[in-house]
PDB file of C-alpha atoms (C1' of nucleotides) in Angstrom:
ATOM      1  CA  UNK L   1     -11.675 -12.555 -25.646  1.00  0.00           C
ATOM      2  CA  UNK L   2      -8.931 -15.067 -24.393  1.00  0.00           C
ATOM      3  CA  UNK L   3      -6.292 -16.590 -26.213  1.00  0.00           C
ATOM      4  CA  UNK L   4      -4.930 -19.791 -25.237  1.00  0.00           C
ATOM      5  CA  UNK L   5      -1.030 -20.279 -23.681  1.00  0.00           C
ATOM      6  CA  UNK L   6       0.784 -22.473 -25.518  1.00  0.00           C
ATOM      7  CA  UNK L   7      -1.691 -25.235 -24.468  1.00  0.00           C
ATOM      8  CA  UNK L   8       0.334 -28.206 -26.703  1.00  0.00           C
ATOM      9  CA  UNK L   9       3.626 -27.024 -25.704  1.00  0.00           C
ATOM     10  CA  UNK L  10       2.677 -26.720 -21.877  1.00  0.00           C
ATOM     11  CA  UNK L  11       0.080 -28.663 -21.956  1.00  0.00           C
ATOM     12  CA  UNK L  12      -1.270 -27.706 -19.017  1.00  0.00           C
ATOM     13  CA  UNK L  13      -4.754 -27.295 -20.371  1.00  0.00           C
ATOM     14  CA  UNK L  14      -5.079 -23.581 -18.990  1.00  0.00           C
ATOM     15  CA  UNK L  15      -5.909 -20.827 -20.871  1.00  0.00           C
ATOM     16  CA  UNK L  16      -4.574 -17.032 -20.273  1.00  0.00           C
ATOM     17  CA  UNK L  17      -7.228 -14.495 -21.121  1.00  0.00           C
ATOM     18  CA  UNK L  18      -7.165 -10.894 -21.793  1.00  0.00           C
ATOM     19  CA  UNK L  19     -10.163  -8.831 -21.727  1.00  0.00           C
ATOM     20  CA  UNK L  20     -12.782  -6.543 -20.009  1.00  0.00           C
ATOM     21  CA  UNK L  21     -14.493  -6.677 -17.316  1.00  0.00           C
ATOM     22  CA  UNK L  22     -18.084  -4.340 -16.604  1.00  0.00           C
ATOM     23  CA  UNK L  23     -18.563  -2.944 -12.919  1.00  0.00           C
ATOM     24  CA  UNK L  24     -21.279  -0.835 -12.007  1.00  0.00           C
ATOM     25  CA  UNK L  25     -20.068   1.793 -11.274  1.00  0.00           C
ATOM     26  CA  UNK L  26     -22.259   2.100  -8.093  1.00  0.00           C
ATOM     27  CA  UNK L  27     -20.723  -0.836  -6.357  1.00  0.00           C
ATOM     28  CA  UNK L  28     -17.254   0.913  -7.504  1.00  0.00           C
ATOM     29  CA  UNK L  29     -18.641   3.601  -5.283  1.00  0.00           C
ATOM     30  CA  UNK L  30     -19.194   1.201  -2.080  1.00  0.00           C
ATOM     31  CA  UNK L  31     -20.552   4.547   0.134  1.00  0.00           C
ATOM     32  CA  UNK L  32     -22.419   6.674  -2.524  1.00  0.00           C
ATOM     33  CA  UNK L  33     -25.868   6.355  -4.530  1.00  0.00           C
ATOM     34  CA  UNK L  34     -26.602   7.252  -8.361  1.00  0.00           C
ATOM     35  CA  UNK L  35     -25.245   6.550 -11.749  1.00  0.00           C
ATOM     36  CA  UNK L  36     -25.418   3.269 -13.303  1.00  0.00           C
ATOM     37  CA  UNK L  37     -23.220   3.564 -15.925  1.00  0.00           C
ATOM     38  CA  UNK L  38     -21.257   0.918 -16.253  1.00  0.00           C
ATOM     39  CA  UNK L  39     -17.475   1.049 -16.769  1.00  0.00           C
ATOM     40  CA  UNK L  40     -15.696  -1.139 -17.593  1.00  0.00           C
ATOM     41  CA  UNK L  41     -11.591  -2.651 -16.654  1.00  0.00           C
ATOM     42  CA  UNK L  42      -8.921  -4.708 -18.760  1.00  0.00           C
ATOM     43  CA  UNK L  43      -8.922  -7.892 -16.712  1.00  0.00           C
ATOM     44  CA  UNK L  44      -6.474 -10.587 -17.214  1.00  0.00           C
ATOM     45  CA  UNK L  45      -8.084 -14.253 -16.604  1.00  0.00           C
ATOM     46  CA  UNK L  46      -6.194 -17.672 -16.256  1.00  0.00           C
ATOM     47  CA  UNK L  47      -8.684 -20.648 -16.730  1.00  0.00           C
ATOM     48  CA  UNK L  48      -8.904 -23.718 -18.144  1.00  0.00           C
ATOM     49  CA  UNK L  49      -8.762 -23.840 -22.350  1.00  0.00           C
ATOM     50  CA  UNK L  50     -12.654 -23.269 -23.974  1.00  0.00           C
ATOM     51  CA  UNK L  51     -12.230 -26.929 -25.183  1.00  0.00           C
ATOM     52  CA  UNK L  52     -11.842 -27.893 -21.673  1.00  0.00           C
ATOM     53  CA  UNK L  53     -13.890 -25.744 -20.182  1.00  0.00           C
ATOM     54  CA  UNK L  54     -17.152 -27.915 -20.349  1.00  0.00           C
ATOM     55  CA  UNK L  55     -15.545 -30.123 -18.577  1.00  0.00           C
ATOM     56  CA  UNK L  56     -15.116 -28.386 -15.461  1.00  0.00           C
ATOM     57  CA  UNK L  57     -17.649 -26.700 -13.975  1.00  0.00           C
ATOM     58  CA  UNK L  58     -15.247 -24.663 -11.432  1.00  0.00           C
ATOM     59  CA  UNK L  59     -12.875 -22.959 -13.208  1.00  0.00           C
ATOM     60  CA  UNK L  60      -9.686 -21.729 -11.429  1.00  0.00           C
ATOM     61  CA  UNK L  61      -9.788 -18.072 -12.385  1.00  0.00           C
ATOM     62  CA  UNK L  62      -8.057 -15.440 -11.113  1.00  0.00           C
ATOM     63  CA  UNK L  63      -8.853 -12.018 -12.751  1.00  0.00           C
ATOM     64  CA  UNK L  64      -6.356  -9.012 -12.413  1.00  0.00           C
ATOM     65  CA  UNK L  65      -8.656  -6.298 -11.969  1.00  0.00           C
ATOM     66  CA  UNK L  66      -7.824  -3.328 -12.743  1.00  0.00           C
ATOM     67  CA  UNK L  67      -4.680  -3.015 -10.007  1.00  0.00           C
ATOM     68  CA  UNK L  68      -2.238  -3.726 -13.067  1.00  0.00           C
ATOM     69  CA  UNK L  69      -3.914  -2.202 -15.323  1.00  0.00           C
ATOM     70  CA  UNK L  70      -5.063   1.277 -14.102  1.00  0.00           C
ATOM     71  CA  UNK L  71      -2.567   3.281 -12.396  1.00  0.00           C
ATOM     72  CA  UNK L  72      -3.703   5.224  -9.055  1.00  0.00           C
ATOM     73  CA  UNK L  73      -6.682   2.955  -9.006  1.00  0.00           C
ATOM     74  CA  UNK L  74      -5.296   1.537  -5.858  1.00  0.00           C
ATOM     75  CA  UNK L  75      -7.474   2.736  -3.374  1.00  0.00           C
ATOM     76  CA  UNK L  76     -10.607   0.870  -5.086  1.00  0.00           C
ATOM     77  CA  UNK L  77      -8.824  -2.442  -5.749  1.00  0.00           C
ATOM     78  CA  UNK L  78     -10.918  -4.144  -2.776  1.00  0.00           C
ATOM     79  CA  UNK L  79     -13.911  -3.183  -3.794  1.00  0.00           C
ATOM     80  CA  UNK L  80     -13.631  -4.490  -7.644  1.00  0.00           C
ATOM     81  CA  UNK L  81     -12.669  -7.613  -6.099  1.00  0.00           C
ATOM     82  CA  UNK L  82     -15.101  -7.792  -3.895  1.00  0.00           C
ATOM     83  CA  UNK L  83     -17.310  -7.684  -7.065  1.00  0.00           C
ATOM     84  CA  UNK L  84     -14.825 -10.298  -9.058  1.00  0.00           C
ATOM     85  CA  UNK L  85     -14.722 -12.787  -6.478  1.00  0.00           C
ATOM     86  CA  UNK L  86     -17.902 -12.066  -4.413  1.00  0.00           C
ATOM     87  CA  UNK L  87     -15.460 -11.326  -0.838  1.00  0.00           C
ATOM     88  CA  UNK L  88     -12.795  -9.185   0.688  1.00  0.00           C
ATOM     89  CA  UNK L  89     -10.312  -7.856  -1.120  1.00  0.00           C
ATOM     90  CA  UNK L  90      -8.096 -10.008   0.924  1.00  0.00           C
ATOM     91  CA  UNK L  91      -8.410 -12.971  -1.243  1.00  0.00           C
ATOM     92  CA  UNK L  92      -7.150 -11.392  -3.841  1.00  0.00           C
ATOM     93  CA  UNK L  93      -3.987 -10.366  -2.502  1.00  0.00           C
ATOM     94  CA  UNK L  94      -3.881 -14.089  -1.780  1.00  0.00           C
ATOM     95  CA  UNK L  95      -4.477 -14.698  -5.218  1.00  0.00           C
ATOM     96  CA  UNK L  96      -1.980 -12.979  -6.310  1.00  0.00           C
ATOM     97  CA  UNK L  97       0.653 -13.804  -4.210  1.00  0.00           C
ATOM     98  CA  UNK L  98       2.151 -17.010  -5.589  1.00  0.00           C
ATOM     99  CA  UNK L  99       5.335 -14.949  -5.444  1.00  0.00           C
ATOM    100  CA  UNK L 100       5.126 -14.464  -2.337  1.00  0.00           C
ATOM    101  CA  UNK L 101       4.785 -17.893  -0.565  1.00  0.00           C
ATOM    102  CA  UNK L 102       8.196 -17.658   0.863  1.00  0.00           C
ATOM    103  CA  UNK L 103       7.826 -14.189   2.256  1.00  0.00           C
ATOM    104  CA  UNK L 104       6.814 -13.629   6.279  1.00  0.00           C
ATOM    105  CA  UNK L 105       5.625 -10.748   6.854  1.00  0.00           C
ATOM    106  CA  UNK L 106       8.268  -8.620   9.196  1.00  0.00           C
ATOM    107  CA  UNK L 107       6.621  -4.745   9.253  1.00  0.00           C
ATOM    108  CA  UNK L 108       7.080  -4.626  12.861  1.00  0.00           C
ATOM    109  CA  UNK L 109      11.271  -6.113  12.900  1.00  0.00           C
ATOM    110  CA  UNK L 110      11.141  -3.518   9.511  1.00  0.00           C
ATOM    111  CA  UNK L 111       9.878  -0.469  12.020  1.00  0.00           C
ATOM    112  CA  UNK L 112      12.210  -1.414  15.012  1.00  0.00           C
ATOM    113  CA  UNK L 113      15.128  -1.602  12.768  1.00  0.00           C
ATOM    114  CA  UNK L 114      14.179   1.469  11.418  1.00  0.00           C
ATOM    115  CA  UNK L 115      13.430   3.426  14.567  1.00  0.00           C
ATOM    116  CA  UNK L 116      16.973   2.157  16.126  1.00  0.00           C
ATOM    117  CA  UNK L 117      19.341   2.778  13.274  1.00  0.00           C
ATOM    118  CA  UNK L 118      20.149   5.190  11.300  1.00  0.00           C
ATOM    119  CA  UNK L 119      21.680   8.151  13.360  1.00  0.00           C
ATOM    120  CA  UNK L 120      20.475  10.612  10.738  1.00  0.00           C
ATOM    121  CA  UNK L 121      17.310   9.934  12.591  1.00  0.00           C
ATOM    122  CA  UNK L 122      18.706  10.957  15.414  1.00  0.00           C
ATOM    123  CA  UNK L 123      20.094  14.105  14.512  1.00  0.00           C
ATOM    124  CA  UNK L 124      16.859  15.065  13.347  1.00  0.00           C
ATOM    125  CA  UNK L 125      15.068  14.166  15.967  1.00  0.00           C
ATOM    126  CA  UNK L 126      17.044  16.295  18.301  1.00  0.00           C
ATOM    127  CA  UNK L 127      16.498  18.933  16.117  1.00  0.00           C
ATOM    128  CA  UNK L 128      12.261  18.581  16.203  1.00  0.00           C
ATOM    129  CA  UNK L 129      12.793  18.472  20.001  1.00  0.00           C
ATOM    130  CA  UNK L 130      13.256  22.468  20.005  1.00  0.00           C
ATOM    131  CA  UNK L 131      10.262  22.905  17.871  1.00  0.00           C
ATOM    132  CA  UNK L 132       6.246  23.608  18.857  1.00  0.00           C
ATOM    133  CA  UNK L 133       5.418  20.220  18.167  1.00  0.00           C
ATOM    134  CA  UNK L 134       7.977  18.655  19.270  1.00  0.00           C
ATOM    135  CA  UNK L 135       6.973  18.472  23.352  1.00  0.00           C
ATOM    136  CA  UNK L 136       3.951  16.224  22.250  1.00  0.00           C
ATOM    137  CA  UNK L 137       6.070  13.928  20.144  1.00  0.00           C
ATOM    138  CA  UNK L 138       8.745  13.592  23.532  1.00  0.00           C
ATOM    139  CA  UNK L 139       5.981  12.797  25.984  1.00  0.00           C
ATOM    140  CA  UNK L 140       4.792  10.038  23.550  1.00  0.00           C
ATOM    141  CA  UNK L 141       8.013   8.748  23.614  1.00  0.00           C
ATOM    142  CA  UNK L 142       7.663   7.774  27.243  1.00  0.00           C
ATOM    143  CA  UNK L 143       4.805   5.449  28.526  1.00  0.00           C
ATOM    144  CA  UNK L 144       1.263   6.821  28.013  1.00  0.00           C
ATOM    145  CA  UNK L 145      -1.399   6.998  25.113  1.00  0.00           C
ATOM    146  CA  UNK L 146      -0.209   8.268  21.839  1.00  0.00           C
ATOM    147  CA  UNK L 147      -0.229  11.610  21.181  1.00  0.00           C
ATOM    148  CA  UNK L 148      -1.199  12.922  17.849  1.00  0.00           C
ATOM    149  CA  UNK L 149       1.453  15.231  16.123  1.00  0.00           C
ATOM    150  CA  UNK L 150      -0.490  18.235  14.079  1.00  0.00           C
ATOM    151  CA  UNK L 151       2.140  19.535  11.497  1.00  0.00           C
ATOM    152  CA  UNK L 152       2.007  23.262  11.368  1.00  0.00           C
ATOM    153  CA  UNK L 153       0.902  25.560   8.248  1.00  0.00           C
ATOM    154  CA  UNK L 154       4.688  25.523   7.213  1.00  0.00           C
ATOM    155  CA  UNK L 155       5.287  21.591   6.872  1.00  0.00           C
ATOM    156  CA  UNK L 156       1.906  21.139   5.389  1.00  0.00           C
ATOM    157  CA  UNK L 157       2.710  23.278   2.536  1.00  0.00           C
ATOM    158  CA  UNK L 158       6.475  21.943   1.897  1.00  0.00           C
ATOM    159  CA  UNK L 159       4.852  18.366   1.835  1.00  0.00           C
ATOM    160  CA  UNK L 160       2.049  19.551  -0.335  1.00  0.00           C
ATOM    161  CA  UNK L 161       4.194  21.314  -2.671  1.00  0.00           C
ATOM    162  CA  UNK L 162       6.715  18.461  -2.784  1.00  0.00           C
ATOM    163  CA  UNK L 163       3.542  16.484  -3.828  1.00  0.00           C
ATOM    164  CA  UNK L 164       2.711  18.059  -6.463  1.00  0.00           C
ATOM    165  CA  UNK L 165       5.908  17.304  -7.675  1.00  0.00           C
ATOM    166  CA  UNK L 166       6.534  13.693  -7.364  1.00  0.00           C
ATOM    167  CA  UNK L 167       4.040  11.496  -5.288  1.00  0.00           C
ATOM    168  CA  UNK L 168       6.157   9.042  -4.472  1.00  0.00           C
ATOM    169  CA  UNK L 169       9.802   9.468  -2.748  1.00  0.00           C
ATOM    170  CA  UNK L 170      13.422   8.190  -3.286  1.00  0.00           C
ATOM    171  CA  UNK L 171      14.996   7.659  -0.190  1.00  0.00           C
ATOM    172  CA  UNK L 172      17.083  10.565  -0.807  1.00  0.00           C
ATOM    173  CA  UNK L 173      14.248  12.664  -1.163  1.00  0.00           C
ATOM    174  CA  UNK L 174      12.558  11.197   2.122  1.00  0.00           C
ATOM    175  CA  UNK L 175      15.369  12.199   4.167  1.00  0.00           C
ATOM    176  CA  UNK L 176      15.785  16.091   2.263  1.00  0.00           C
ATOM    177  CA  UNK L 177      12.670  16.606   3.510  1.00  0.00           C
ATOM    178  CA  UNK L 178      12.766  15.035   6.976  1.00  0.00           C
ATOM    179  CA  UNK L 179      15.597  17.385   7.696  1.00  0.00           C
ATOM    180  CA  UNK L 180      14.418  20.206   5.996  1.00  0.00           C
ATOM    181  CA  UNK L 181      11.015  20.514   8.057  1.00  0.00           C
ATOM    182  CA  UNK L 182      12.745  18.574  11.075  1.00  0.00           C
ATOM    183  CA  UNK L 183      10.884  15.072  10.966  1.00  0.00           C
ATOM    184  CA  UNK L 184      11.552  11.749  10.971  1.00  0.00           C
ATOM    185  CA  UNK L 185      11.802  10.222   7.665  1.00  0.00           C
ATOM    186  CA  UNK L 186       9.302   7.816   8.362  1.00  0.00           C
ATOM    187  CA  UNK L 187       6.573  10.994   8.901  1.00  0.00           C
ATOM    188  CA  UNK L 188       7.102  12.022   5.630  1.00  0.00           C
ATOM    189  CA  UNK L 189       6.726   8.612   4.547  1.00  0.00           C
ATOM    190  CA  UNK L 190       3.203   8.356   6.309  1.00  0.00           C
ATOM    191  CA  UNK L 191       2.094  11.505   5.118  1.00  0.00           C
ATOM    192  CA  UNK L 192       3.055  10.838   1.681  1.00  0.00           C
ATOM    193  CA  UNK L 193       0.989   7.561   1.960  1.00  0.00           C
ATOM    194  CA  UNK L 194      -1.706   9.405   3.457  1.00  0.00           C
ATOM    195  CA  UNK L 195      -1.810  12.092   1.113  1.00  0.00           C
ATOM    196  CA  UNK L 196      -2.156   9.405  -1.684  1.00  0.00           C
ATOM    197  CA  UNK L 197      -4.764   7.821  -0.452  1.00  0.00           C
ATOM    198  CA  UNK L 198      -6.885  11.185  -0.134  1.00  0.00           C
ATOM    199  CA  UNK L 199      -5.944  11.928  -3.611  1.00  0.00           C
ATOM    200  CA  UNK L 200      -7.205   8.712  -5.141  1.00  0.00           C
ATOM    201  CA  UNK L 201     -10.592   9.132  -2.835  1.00  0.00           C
ATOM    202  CA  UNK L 202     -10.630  13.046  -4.192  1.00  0.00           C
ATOM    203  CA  UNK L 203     -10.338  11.688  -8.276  1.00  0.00           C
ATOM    204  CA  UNK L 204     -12.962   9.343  -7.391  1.00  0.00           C
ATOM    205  CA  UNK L 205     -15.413  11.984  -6.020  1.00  0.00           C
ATOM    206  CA  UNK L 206     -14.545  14.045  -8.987  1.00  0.00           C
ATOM    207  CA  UNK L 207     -15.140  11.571 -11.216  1.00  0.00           C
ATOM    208  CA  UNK L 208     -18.483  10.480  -9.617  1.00  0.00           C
ATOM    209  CA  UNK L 209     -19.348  14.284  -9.735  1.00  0.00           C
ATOM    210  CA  UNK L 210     -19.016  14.589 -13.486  1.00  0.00           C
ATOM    211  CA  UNK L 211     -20.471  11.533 -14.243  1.00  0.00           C
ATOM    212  CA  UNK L 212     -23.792  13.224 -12.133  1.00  0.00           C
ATOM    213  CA  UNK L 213     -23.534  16.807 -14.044  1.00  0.00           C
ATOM    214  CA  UNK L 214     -23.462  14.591 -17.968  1.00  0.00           C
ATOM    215  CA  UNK L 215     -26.520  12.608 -16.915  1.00  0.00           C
TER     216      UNK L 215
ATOM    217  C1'  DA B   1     -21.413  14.628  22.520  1.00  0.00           C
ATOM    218  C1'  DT B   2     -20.564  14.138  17.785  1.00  0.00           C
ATOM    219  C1'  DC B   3     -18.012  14.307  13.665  1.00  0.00           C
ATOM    220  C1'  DA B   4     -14.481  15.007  10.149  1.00  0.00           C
ATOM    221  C1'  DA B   5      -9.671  15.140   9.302  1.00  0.00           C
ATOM    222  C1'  DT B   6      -5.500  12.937   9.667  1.00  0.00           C
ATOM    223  C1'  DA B   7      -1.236  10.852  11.927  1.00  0.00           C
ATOM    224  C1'  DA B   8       0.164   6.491  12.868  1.00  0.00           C
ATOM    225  C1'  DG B   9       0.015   1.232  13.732  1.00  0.00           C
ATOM    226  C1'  DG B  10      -0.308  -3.345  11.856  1.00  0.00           C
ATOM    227  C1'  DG B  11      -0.316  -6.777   8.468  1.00  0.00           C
ATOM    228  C1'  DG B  12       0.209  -8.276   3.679  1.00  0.00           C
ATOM    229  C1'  DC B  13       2.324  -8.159  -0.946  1.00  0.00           C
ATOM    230  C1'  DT B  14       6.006  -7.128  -4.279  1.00  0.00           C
ATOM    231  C1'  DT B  15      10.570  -6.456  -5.675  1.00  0.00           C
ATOM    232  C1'  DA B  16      15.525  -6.423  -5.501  1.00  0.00           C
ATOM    233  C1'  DC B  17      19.415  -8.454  -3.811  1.00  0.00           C
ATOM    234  C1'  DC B  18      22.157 -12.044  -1.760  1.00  0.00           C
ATOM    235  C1'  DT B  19      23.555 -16.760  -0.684  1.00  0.00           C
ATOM    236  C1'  DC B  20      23.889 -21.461  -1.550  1.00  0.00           C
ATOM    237  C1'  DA B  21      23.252 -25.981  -3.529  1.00  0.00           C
TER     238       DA B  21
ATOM    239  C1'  DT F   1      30.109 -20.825 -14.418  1.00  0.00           C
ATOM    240  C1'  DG F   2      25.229 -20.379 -14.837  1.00  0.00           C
ATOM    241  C1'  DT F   3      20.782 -21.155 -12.666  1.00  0.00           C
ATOM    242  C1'  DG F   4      16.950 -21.668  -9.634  1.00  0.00           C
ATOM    243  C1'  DA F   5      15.237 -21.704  -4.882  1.00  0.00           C
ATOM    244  C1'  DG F   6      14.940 -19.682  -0.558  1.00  0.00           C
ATOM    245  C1'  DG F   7      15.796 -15.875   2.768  1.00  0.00           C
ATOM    246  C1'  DT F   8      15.926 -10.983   3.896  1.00  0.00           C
ATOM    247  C1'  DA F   9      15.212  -6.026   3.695  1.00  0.00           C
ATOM    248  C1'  DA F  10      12.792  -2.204   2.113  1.00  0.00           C
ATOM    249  C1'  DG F  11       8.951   0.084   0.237  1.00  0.00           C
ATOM    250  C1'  DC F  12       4.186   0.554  -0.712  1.00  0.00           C
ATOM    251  C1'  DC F  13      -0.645  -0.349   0.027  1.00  0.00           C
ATOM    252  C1'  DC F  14      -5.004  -1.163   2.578  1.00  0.00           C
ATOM    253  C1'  DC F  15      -7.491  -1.140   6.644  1.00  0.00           C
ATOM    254  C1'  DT F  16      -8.002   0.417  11.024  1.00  0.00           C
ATOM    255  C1'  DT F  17      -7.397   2.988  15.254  1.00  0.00           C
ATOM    256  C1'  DA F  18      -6.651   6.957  17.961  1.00  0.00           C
ATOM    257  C1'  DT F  19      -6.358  11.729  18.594  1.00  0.00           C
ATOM    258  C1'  DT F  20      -7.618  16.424  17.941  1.00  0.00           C
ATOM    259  C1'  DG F  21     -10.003  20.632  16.642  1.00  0.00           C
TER     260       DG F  21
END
DNA sequence: ATCAATAAGGGGCTTACCTCA
DNA sequence: TGTGAGGTAAGCCCCTTATTG
């Protein structure tokens, strides 16, 4: 199904397309065997018009597939590329970043900014310094390999109710529950982004497990 | 020694906001 | 004064690594 853009007003001879795409589900599934049912995803296609079509042989397509479209469907987005465009999932970001030609990528400046303001931080921190796994965290701090900080019973549950609740934080919320269980903001950020991605990879195993028990 | 779970690092993309021509 | 382009900051995601039980 496609229905041509304004091709006489723009005339830019491309075509905008909206409509499904099949994936086996078994490729979805990049690590596990069985069912191959077929589902399928909106996709959204630019290409050249139909009545240009046959003239080109390559068509510039880019297919949206299903990022946009399916919510929480994050964690497989490389994979359905990888079926859409026959590579990493990496090209597609590239695809898709028209937007973003302009942007340079500054996570590490972002971090270091982040670690050195902000005194809240450093209230809390001097609070986790008194707790159990707090020694760990200080001896990272000076040179030597990173240690690994366990978060006890207690903080595991506050996160994992808060969860429940809203997967996603405000800022506001970030920082409630960095002080409340005496992190650093930017923990509860990782294990919030953490916890998402085991969620998505838990609805996917369900999913593949009821596809199993109907066939 | 091996493995699974998971905290954290690194890089990329998107969005909102600001400045300036 | 309105508008578009470019820069910046912040947040999120994916992939990966490292640590730990």
């Amino acid at each position: 199904m496609v229905f041509d853009s304004c091709p006489d007003i723009c005339n830019t001879r491309l075509s905008l397309g909206l409509g499904s795409v099949s994936i086996n589900k078994n490729d979805l599934q990049k690590h596990e065997s069985s069912s191959s049912s077929p589902k399928s995803f909106p996709s959204l296609t630019l290409g050249f018009s139909s009545d240009h079509l046959h003239h080109h042989e390559k068509t510039l397509k880019m297919d949206v597939t299903p990022k946009d479209v399916v919510i929480d469907h994050h964690h497989h987005q490389s994979s359905i590329t990888d079926l859409v465009h026959g590579s990493g999932g990496h090209q597609q970001q590239q695809a898709s970043s028209g937007s973003a030609v302009s942007s340079f990528s500054n996570s590490s400046v972002k971090r270091e900014i982040r670690e050195v303001s902000g005194t809240d931080d450093q209230d809390v921190e001097e609070e986790r310094y008194s707790g159990k796994t707090n020694v760990a965290d200080q001896e990272q701090d000076e040179e030597g390999p990173r240690k690994k900080l366990r978060l006890t019973k207690e903080q595991a549950f506050v996160l994992e109710e808060s969860f429940k609740e809203h997967s996603t934080l405000n800022p506001k919320q970030k920082q409630a529950l960095a002080n409340k269980l005496s992190l650093k903001p930017r923990q509860v950020e990782v294990w919030f982004q953490n916890r998402r991605a085991r969620y998505i990879f838990m609805f996917y195993n369900f999913d593949y497990r009821i596809d199993n028990l109907i066939i």
